[in-house]
CSV table of C-alpha atoms in Angstrom, one decimal:
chain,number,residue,atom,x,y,z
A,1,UNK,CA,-25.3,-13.9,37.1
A,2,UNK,CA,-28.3,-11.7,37.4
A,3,UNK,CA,-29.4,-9.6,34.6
A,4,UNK,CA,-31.7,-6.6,34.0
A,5,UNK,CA,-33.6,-6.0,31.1
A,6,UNK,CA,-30.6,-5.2,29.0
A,7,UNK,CA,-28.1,-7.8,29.7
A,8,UNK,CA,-26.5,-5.3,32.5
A,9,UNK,CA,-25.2,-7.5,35.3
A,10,UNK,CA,-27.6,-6.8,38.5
A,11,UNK,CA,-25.1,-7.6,41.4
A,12,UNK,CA,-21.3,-6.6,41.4
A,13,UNK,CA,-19.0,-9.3,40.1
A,14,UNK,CA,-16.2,-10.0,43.1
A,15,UNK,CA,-13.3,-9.3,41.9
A,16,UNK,CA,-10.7,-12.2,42.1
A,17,UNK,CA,-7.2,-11.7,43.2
A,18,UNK,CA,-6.2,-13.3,39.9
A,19,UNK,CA,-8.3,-10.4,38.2
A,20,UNK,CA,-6.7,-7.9,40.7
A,21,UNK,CA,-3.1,-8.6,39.9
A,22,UNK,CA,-4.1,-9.0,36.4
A,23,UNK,CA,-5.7,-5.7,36.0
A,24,UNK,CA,-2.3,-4.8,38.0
A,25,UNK,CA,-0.3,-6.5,35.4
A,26,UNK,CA,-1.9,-4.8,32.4
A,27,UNK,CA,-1.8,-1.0,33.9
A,28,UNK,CA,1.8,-1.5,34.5
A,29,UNK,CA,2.4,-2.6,30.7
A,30,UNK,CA,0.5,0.5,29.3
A,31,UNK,CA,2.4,2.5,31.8
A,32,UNK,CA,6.0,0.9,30.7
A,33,UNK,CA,4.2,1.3,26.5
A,34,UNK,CA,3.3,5.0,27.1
A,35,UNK,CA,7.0,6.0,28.6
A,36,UNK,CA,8.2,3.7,26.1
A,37,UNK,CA,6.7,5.8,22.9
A,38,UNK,CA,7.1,9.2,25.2
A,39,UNK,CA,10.7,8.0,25.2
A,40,UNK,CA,11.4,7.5,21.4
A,41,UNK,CA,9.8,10.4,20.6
A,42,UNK,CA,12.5,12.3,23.0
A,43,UNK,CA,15.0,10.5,21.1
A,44,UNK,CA,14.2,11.4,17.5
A,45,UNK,CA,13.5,15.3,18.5
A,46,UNK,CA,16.6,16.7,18.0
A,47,UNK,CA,18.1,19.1,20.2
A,48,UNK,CA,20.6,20.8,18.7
A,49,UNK,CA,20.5,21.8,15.5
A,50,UNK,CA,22.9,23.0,12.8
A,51,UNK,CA,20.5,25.7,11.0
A,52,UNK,CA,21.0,29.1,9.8
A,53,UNK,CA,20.6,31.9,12.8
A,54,UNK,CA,17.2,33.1,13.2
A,55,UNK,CA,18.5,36.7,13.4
A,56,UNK,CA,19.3,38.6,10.3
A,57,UNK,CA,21.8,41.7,10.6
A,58,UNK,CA,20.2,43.6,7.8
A,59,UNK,CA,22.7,46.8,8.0
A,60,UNK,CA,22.1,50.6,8.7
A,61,UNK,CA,18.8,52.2,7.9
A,62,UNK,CA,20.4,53.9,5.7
A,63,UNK,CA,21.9,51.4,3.3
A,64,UNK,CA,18.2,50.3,1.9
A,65,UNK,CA,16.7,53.5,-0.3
A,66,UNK,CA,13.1,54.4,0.4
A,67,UNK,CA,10.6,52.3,-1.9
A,68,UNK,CA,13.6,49.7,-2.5
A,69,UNK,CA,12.8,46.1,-1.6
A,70,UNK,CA,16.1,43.9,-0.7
A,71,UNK,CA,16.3,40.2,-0.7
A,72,UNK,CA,17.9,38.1,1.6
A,73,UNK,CA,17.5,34.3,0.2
A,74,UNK,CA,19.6,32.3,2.3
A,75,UNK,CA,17.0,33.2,5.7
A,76,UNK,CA,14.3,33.6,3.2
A,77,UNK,CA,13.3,37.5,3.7
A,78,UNK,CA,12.2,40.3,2.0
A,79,UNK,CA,13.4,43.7,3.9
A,80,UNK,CA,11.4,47.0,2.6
A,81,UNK,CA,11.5,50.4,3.1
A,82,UNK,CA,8.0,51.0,2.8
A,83,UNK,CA,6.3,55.2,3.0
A,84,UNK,CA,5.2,54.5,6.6
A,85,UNK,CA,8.7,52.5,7.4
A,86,UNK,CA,10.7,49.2,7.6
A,87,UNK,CA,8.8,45.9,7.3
A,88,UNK,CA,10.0,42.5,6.9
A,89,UNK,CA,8.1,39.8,5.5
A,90,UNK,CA,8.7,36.1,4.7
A,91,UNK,CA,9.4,35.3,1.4
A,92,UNK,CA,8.1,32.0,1.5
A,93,UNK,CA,4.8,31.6,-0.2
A,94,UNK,CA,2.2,30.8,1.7
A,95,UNK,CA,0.4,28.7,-0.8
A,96,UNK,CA,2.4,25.4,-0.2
A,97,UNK,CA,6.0,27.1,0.7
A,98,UNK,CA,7.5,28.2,-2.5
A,99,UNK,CA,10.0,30.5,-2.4
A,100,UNK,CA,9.0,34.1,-4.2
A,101,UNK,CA,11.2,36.5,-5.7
A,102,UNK,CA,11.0,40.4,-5.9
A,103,UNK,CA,10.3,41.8,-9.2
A,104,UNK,CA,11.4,45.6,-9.2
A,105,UNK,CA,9.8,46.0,-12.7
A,106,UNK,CA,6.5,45.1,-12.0
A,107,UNK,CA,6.7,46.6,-8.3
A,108,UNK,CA,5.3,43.1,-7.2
A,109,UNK,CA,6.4,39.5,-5.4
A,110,UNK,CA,6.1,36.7,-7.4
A,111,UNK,CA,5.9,33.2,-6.7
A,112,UNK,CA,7.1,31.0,-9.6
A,113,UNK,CA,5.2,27.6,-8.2
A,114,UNK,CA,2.2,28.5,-9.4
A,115,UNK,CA,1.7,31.8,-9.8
A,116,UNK,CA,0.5,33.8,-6.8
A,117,UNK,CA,1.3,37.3,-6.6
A,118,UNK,CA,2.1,40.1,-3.6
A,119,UNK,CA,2.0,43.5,-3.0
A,120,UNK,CA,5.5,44.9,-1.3
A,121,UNK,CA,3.4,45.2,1.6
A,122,UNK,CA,2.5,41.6,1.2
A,123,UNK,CA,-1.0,41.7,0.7
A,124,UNK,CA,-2.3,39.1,-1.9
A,125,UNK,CA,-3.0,40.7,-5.6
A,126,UNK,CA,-3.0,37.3,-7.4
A,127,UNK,CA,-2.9,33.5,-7.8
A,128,UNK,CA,-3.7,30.9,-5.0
A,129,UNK,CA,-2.2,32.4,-2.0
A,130,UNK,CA,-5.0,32.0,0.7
A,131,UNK,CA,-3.2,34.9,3.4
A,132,UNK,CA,-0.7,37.5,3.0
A,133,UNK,CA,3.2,37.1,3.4
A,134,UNK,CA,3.7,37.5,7.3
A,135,UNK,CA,5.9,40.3,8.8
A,136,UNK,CA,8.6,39.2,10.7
A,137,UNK,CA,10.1,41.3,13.8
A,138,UNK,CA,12.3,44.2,12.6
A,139,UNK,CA,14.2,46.1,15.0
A,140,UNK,CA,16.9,48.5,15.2
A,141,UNK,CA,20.1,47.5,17.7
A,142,UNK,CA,23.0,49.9,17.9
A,143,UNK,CA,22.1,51.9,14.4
A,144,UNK,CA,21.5,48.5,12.7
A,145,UNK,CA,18.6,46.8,11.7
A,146,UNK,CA,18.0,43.3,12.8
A,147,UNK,CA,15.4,41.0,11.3
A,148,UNK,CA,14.4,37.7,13.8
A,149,UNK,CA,12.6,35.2,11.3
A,150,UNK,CA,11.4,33.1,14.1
A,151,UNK,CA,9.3,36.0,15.3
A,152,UNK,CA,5.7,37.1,13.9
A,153,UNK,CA,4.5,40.2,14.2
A,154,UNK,CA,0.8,41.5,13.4
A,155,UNK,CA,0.0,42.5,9.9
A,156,UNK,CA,0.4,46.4,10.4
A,157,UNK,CA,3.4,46.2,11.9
A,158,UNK,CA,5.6,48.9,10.7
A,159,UNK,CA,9.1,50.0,12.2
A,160,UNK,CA,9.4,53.5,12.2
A,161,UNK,CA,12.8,54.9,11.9
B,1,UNK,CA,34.5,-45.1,-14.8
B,2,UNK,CA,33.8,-46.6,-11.6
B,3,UNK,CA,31.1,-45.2,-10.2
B,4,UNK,CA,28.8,-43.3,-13.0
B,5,UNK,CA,28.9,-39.3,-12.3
B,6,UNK,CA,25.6,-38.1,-11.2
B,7,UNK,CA,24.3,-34.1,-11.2
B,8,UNK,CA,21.5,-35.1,-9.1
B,9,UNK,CA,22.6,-38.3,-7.4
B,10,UNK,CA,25.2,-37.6,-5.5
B,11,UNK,CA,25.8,-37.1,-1.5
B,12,UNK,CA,26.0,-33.1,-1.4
B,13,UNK,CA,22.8,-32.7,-3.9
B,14,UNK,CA,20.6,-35.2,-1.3
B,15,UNK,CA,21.5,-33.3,1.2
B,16,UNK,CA,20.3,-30.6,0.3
B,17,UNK,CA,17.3,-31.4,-1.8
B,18,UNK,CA,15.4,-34.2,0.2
B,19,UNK,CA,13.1,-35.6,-2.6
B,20,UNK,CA,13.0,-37.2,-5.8
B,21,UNK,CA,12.3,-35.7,-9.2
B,22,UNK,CA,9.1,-34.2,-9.1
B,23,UNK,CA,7.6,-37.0,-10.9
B,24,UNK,CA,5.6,-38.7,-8.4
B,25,UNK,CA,2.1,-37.0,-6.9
B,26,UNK,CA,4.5,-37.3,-3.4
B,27,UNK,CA,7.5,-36.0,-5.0
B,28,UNK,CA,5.2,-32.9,-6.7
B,29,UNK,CA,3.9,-32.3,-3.0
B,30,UNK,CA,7.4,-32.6,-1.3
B,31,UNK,CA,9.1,-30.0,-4.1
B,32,UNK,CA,6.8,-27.3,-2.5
B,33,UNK,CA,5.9,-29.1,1.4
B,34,UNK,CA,9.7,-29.5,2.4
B,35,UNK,CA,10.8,-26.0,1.3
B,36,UNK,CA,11.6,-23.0,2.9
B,37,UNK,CA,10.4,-20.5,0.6
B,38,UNK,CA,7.5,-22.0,-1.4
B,39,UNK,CA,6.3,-23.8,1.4
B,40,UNK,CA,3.9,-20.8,2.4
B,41,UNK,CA,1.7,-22.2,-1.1
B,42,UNK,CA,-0.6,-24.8,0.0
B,43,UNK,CA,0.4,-27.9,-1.8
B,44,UNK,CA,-2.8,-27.6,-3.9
B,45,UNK,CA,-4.4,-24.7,-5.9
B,46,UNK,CA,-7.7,-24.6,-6.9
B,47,UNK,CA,-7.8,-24.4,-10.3
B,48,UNK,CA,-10.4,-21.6,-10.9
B,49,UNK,CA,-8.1,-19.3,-8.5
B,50,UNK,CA,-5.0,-19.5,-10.6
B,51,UNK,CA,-6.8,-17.9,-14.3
B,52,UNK,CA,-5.7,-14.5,-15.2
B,53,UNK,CA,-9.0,-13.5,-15.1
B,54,UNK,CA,-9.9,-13.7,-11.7
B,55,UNK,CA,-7.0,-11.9,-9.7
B,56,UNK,CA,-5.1,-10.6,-12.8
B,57,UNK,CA,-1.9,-11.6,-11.1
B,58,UNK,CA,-2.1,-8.2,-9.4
B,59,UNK,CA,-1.1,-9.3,-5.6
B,60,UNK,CA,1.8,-11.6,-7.4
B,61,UNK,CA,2.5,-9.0,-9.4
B,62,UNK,CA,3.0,-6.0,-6.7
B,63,UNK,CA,5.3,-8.6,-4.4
B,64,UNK,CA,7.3,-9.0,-7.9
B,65,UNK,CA,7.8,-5.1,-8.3
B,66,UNK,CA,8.9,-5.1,-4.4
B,67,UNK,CA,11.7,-7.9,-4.8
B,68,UNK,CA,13.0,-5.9,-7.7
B,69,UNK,CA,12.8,-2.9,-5.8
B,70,UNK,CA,14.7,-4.5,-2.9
B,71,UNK,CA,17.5,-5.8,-4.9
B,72,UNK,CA,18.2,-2.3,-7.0
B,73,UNK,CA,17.7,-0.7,-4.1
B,74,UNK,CA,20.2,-2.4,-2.6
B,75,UNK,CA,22.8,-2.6,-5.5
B,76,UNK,CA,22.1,1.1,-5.9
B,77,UNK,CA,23.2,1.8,-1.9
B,78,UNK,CA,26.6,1.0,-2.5
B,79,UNK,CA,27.2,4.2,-4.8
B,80,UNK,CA,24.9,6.3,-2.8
B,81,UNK,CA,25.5,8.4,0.5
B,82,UNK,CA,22.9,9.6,2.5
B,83,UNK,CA,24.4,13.2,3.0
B,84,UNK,CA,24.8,17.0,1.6
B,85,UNK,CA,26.3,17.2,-1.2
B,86,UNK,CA,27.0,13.4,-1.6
B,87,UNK,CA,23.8,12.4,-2.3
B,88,UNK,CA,23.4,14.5,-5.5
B,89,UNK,CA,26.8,14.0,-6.8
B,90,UNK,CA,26.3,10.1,-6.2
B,91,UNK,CA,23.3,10.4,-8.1
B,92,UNK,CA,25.2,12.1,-11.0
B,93,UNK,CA,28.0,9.3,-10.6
B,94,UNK,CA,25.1,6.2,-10.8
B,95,UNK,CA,23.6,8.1,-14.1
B,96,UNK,CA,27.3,8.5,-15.9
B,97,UNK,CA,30.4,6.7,-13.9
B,98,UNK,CA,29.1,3.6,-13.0
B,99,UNK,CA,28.4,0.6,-15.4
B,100,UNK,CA,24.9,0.0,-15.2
B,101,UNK,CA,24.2,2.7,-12.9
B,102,UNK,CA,21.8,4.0,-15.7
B,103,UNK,CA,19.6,0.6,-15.6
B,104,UNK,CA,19.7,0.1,-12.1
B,105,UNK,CA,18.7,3.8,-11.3
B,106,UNK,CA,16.1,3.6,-13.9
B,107,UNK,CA,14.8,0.2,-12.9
B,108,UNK,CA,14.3,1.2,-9.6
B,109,UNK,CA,12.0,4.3,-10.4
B,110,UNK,CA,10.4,2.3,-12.9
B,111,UNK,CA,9.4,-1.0,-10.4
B,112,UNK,CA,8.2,2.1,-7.7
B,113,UNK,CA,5.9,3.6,-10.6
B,114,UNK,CA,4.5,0.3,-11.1
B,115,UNK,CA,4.8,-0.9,-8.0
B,116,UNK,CA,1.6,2.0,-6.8
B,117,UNK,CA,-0.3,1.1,-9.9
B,118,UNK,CA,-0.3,-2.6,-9.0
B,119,UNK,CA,-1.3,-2.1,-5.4
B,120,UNK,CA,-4.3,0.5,-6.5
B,121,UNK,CA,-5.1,-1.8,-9.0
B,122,UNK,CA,-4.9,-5.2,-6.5
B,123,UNK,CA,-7.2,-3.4,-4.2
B,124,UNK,CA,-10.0,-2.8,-7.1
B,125,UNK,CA,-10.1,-6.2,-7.7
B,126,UNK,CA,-10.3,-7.2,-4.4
B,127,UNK,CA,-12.8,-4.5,-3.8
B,128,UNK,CA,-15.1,-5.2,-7.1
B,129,UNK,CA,-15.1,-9.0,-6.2
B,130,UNK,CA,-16.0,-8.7,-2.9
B,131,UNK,CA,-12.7,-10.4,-1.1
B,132,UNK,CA,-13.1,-8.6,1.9
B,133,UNK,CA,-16.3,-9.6,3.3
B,134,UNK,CA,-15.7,-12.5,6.0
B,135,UNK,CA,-13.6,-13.5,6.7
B,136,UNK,CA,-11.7,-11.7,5.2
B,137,UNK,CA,-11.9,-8.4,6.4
B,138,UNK,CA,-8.8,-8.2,8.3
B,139,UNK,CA,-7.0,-8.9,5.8
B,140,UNK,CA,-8.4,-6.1,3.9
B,141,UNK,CA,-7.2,-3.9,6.8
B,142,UNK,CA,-4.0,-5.0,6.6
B,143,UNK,CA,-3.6,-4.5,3.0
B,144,UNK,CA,-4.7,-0.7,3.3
B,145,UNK,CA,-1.9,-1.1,5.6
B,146,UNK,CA,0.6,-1.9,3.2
B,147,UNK,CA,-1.0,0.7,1.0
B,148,UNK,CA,0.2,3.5,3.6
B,149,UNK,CA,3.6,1.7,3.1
B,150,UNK,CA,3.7,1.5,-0.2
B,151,UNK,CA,3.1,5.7,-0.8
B,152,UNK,CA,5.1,6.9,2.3
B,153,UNK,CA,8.5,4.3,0.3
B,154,UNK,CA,7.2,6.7,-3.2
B,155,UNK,CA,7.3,10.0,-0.7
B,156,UNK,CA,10.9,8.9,1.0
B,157,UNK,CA,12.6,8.0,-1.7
B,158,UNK,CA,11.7,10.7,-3.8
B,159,UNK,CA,13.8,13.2,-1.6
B,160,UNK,CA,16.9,10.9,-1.7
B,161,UNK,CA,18.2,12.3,-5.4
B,162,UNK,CA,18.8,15.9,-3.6
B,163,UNK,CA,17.2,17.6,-6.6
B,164,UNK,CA,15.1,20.4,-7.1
B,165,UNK,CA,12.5,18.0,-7.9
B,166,UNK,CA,13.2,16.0,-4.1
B,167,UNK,CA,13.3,19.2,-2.4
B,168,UNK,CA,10.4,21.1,-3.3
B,169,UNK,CA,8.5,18.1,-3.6
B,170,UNK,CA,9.3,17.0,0.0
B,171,UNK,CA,8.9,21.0,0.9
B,172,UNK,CA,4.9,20.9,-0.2
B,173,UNK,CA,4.6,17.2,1.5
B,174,UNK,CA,5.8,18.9,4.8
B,175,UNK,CA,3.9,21.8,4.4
B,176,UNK,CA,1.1,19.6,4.5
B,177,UNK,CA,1.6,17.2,7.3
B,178,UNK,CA,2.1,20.5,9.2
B,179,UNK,CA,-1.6,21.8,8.5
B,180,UNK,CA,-3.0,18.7,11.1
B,181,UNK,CA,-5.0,20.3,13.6
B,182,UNK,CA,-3.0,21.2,17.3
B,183,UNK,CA,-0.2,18.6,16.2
B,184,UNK,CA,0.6,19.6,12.7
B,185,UNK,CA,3.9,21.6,13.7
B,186,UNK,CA,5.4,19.2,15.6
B,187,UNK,CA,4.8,16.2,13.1
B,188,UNK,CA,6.8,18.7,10.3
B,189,UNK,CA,9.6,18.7,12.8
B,190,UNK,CA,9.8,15.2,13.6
B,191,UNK,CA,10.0,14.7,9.7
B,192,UNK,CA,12.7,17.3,8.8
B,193,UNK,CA,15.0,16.5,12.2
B,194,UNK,CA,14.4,20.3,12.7
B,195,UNK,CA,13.0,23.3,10.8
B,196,UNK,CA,14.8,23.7,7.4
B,197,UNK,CA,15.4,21.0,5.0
B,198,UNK,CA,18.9,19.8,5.4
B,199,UNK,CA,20.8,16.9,6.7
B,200,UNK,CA,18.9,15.6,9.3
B,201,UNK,CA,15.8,15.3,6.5
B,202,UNK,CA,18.1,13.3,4.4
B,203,UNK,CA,19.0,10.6,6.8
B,204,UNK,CA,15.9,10.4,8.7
B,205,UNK,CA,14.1,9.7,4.6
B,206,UNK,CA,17.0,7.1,3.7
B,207,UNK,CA,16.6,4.9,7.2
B,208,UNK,CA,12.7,4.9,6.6
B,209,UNK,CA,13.0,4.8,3.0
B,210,UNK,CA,15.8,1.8,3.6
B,211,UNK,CA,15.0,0.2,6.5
B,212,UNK,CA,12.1,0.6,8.6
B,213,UNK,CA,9.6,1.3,5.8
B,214,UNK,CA,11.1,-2.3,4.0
B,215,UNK,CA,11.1,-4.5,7.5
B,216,UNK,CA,7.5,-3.2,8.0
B,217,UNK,CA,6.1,-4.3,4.4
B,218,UNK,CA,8.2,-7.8,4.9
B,219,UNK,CA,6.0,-8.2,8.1
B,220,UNK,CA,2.5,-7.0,6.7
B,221,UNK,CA,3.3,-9.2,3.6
B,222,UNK,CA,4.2,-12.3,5.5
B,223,UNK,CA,1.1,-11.9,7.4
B,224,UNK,CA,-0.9,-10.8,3.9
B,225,UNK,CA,-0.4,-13.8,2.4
B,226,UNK,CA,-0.5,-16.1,5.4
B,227,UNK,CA,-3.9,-14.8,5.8
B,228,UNK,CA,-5.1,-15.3,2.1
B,229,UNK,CA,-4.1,-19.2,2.6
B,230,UNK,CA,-5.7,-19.3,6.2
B,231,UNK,CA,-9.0,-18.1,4.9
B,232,UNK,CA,-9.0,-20.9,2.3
B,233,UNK,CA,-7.5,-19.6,-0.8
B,234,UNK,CA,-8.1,-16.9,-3.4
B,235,UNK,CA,-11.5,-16.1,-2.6
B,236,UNK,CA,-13.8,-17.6,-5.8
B,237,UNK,CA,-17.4,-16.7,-6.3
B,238,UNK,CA,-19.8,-19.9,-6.1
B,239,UNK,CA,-20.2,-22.1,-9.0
B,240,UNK,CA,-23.4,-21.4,-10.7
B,241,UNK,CA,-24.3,-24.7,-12.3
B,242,UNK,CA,-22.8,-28.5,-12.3
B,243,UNK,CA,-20.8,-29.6,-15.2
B,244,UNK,CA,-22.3,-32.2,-16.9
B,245,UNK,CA,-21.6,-35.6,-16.2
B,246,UNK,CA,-19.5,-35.0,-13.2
B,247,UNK,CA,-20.7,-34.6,-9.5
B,248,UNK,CA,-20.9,-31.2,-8.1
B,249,UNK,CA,-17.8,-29.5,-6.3
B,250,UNK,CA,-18.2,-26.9,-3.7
């Protein structure tokens, strides 16, 4: 074979049928590997699965006093009635997914893991939190108040009742 | 008596151990050559390769801590179901129903403790004596391999108890897989079997922690320690002088 000043062949290698069906051979194996792993990933993402609702009847505007914060724990959401209006946030820290707690006393969230702190508005006063406790959408259906935790809303996100 | 009773000399015992006392250099070789399990040993050690000092028994050592962990893991699955609120209660029942439970239990966390100390440890020697260079790099490879295994077995178990401990613990793991760049979310929901920490988590962890996990250390293992006797032994730095009064072995 002919070679140029870096060992790059000079003429084109014919290709031989036994390469052809060989090249044939091995594309039709990484096909059948690729659909293979495509496949078992299918498998083990589940479709149906049995988890708490994403939406969160919350109750009448009413039933939460202005300046209150309520806790919901099982879906993980804080629900407060704020000056400027309803906001819900997610009460799971956002250090590395604690879950914080409301303490009226001290007008702040706390998380017990290791120690970051929030405002009621969610904005970080303390501890290792790197961003502040995201709102979730709030929304009012029929004269009730319905939280979706699978929705994210921007940070000034305020429903006004 | 008519015909003297023999333990070893006897029809059922021949057939199923094929030499003679190990009494004879052939009979030494055969005890280790014609069987099953210790035949992966070559039928001669260098002598050098077996002193404390120079592999600390580490590799032996970590395959020790895995058979231990195999059988009290597998005593330990015949109490335990892999489901909410079994798995806790089970738990409770292995710590104070079950004779032994306490031991077993105990033994097990113990052996996996000690089982990641041993590996770490294996690799520094193998590292500060230079047993990787060729050719014996890929084994290297593959024992990083088994590395993987050996922390991802610590990080499945340890949600199988159903505690606090598990939960929060697997919660922060999670969290972490899911801050990979473009595919992070999706790994975090192939590992819980959804988006919460329930069920699905619990019997996805026990068939890795119990079976795939287990088969795939078996395998690297095998291979492991095929390669270490392929490549000629424990490796052994080159003998700096002759002894006296003998000739020189390589």
């Amino acid at each position: 074979m002919l070679v140029d000043d870096l060992g790059m062949p000079l003429t084109h290698e014919e290709i031989t049928r036994r390469k052809a069906l060989g090249m044939a051979g091995a594309g039709a194996l990484c096909v059948a590997c690729t659909g293979t792993m495509i496949t078992a990933v299918r498998y083990l993402s589940p479709n149906v699965l049995y988890e708490t609702s994403s939406r969160l009847k919350v109750g009448a505007p009413s039933s939460i006093a202005p300046g209150s914060v309520v806790t919901f724990p099982r879906e993980k959401v804080f629900v407060v009635h704020a000056t400027e209006g309803f906001i819900a946030l997610s009460a799971t820290c956002t250090h590395l997914g604690c879950m914080t707690r409301y303490e009226a006393d001290r007008a702040r969230i706390f998380c017990p893991c290791h120690g970051s702190q929030f405002s009621p508005e969610g904005t970080v006063l303390a501890g290792p939190a790197p961003t502040p406790l995201p709102r979730l959408e709030i929304a009012l259906e029929s004269g009730l108040l319905i939280v979706d935790t699978k929705k994210l809303v921007d940070p000034d996100f305020v429903l006004r009742v | 008596m008519a015909r003297s009773f023999s333990l070893t000399n006897n029809r059922v015992f021949r057939s199923v151990v094929r030499h003679g006392m190990p009494d004879t250099n052939r009979n030494r070789s055969l005890a280790v050559f014609s069987n099953f399990f210790l035949h992966i040993h070559p039928v001669k050690v260098r002598l050098r390769a077996m002193a404390f000092r120079q592999t600390f028994y580490l590799g032996g050592l970590s395959a020790a801590a895995f058979f231990i962990l195999t059988v009290t893991g597998v005593l330990l699955m015949f109490y335990y179901r892999p489901a909410v609120p079994h798995a806790y209660n089970d738990m409770k029942d292995l710590e104070f129903v079950v004779a032994s439970g306490v031991f077993l239990r105990n033994l097990h966390r113990w052996s996996a403790h000690a089982m990641v100390a041993l590996v770490f440890l294996h690799m520094v020697r193998v590292f500060f004596a230079g047993a990787y260079r060729p050719p014996r790099e890929f084994n290297w490879v593959i024992g990083v391999g088994l590395l993987l295994i050996t922390l991802l077995l610590s990080f499945t178990g340890y949600l199988l108890p159903w505690d606090q401990l598990a939960y929060w613990a697997i919660t922060v793991g999670t969290n972490m897989a899911q801050s990979v760049p473009f595919i992070g979310p999706d790994i975090k929901f192939l590992m819980l079997g959804g988006n919460e920490i329930g069920e699905p988590t619990l019997i996805r962890f026990y068939v890795l922690h119990c079976v795939v996990l287990p088969l795939t250390a078996i395998l690297l293992v095998s291979v492991h320690i095929w390669r270490v006797r392929k490549d000629g032994g424990i490796y052994l730095p080159p003998k700096r002088h002759a002894p006296v009064g003998r000739k020189e072995e390589s």
